[in-house]
Amino acid sequence: MLLNTQNQLLPSPKPEHKTSNIKPEVIDLISSSYKNPVSPE
């Protein structure tokens, strides 16, 4: 519920304020790790 309300208030579809200090490369890495989980060696 709260997330939906925040998304409506935000001008952009994604909550960029949470990842404003994170580099796009890092975000891409995190996204990739979620899609393809790396097993710990």
GROMACS .gro file of N, CA and C in nm:
model
  123
    1MET      N    1   0.083  -0.121   0.000
    1MET     CA    2   0.000   0.000   0.000
    1MET      C    3   0.087   0.127   0.000
    2LEU      N    4   0.181   0.131   0.094
    2LEU     CA    5   0.267   0.249   0.104
    2LEU      C    6   0.351   0.266  -0.022
    3LEU      N    7   0.401   0.153  -0.075
    3LEU     CA    8   0.483   0.161  -0.196
    3LEU      C    9   0.402   0.218  -0.311
    4ASN      N   10   0.278   0.174  -0.325
    4ASN     CA   11   0.193   0.224  -0.433
    4ASN      C   12   0.171   0.374  -0.420
    5THR      N   13   0.150   0.420  -0.298
    5THR     CA   14   0.128   0.562  -0.276
    5THR      C   15   0.253   0.642  -0.312
    6GLN      N   16   0.369   0.590  -0.273
    6GLN     CA   17   0.494   0.659  -0.303
    6GLN      C   18   0.516   0.666  -0.453
    7ASN      N   19   0.489   0.554  -0.522
    7ASN     CA   20   0.508   0.552  -0.667
    7ASN      C   21   0.420   0.654  -0.735
    8GLN      N   22   0.300   0.673  -0.684
    8GLN     CA   23   0.208   0.770  -0.744
    8GLN      C   24   0.259   0.913  -0.722
    9LEU      N   25   0.322   0.936  -0.608
    9LEU     CA   26   0.371   1.070  -0.578
    9LEU      C   27   0.500   1.101  -0.654
   10LEU      N   28   0.576   0.997  -0.685
   10LEU     CA   29   0.702   1.018  -0.755
   10LEU      C   30   0.678   1.050  -0.902
   11PRO      N   31   0.757   1.140  -0.958
   11PRO     CA   32   0.743   1.176  -1.100
   11PRO      C   33   0.786   1.062  -1.192
   12SER      N   34   0.880   0.981  -1.146
   12SER     CA   35   0.928   0.870  -1.228
   12SER      C   36   0.873   0.738  -1.176
   13PRO      N   37   0.857   0.639  -1.264
   13PRO     CA   38   0.799   0.511  -1.225
   13PRO      C   39   0.884   0.436  -1.123
   14LYS      N   40   1.016   0.457  -1.129
   14LYS     CA   41   1.105   0.387  -1.036
   14LYS      C   42   1.143   0.478  -0.920
   15PRO      N   43   1.149   0.425  -0.799
   15PRO     CA   44   1.192   0.503  -0.682
   15PRO      C   45   1.341   0.533  -0.687
   16GLU      N   46   1.378   0.630  -0.767
   16GLU     CA   47   1.520   0.658  -0.788
   16GLU      C   48   1.586   0.718  -0.664
   17HIS      N   49   1.505   0.776  -0.576
   17HIS     CA   50   1.561   0.841  -0.458
   17HIS      C   51   1.632   0.738  -0.368
   18LYS      N   52   1.595   0.611  -0.382
   18LYS     CA   53   1.659   0.508  -0.299
   18LYS      C   54   1.793   0.465  -0.358
   19THR      N   55   1.807   0.480  -0.489
   19THR     CA   56   1.930   0.434  -0.554
   19THR      C   57   2.005   0.550  -0.617
   20SER      N   58   1.981   0.670  -0.566
   20SER     CA   59   2.043   0.790  -0.624
   20SER      C   60   2.194   0.789  -0.606
   21ASN      N   61   2.241   0.725  -0.498
   21ASN     CA   62   2.385   0.724  -0.470
   21ASN      C   63   2.453   0.598  -0.523
   22ILE      N   64   2.376   0.512  -0.589
   22ILE     CA   65   2.433   0.388  -0.641
   22ILE      C   66   2.461   0.403  -0.790
   23LYS      N   67   2.580   0.358  -0.831
   23LYS     CA   68   2.617   0.370  -0.972
   23LYS      C   69   2.533   0.275  -1.057
   24PRO      N   70   2.504   0.314  -1.181
   24PRO     CA   71   2.426   0.228  -1.272
   24PRO      C   72   2.492   0.091  -1.289
   25GLU      N   73   2.625   0.088  -1.289
   25GLU     CA   74   2.695  -0.040  -1.304
   25GLU      C   75   2.663  -0.132  -1.187
   26VAL      N   76   2.658  -0.074  -1.068
   26VAL     CA   77   2.628  -0.153  -0.949
   26VAL      C   78   2.484  -0.204  -0.955
   27ILE      N   79   2.395  -0.116  -0.998
   27ILE     CA   80   2.254  -0.156  -1.011
   27ILE      C   81   2.241  -0.271  -1.110
   28ASP      N   82   2.315  -0.262  -1.220
   28ASP     CA   83   2.311  -0.367  -1.321
   28ASP      C   84   2.363  -0.498  -1.264
   29LEU      N   85   2.471  -0.488  -1.186
   29LEU     CA   86   2.527  -0.607  -1.123
   29LEU      C   87   2.427  -0.671  -1.028
   30ILE      N   88   2.362  -0.588  -0.948
   30ILE     CA   89   2.264  -0.638  -0.853
   30ILE      C   90   2.148  -0.703  -0.926
   31SER      N   91   2.103  -0.640  -1.033
   31SER     CA   92   1.992  -0.696  -1.111
   31SER      C   93   2.033  -0.831  -1.171
   32SER      N   94   2.156  -0.838  -1.221
   32SER     CA   95   2.203  -0.962  -1.281
   32SER      C   96   2.212  -1.072  -1.176
   33SER      N   97   2.257  -1.036  -1.056
   33SER     CA   98   2.271  -1.135  -0.950
   33SER      C   99   2.134  -1.187  -0.907
   34TYR      N  100   2.033  -1.101  -0.915
   34TYR     CA  101   1.898  -1.146  -0.881
   34TYR      C  102   1.844  -1.240  -0.988
   35LYS      N  103   1.872  -1.208  -1.113
   35LYS     CA  104   1.825  -1.292  -1.223
   35LYS      C  105   1.902  -1.424  -1.225
   36ASN      N  106   2.034  -1.415  -1.209
   36ASN     CA  107   2.119  -1.534  -1.209
   36ASN      C  108   2.198  -1.541  -1.079
   37PRO      N  109   2.139  -1.598  -0.975
   37PRO     CA  110   2.206  -1.605  -0.844
   37PRO      C  111   2.339  -1.679  -0.853
   38VAL      N  112   2.443  -1.617  -0.799
   38VAL     CA  113   2.575  -1.680  -0.801
   38VAL      C  114   2.592  -1.764  -0.675
   39SER      N  115   2.622  -1.890  -0.695
   39SER     CA  116   2.642  -1.978  -0.579
   39SER      C  117   2.776  -1.947  -0.514
   40PRO      N  118   2.779  -1.937  -0.382
   40PRO     CA  119   2.904  -1.905  -0.310
   40PRO      C  120   3.007  -2.015  -0.327
   41GLU      N  121   3.129  -1.974  -0.358
   41GLU     CA  122   3.234  -2.075  -0.379
   41GLU      C  123   3.312  -2.099  -0.250
   0.00000   0.00000   0.00000
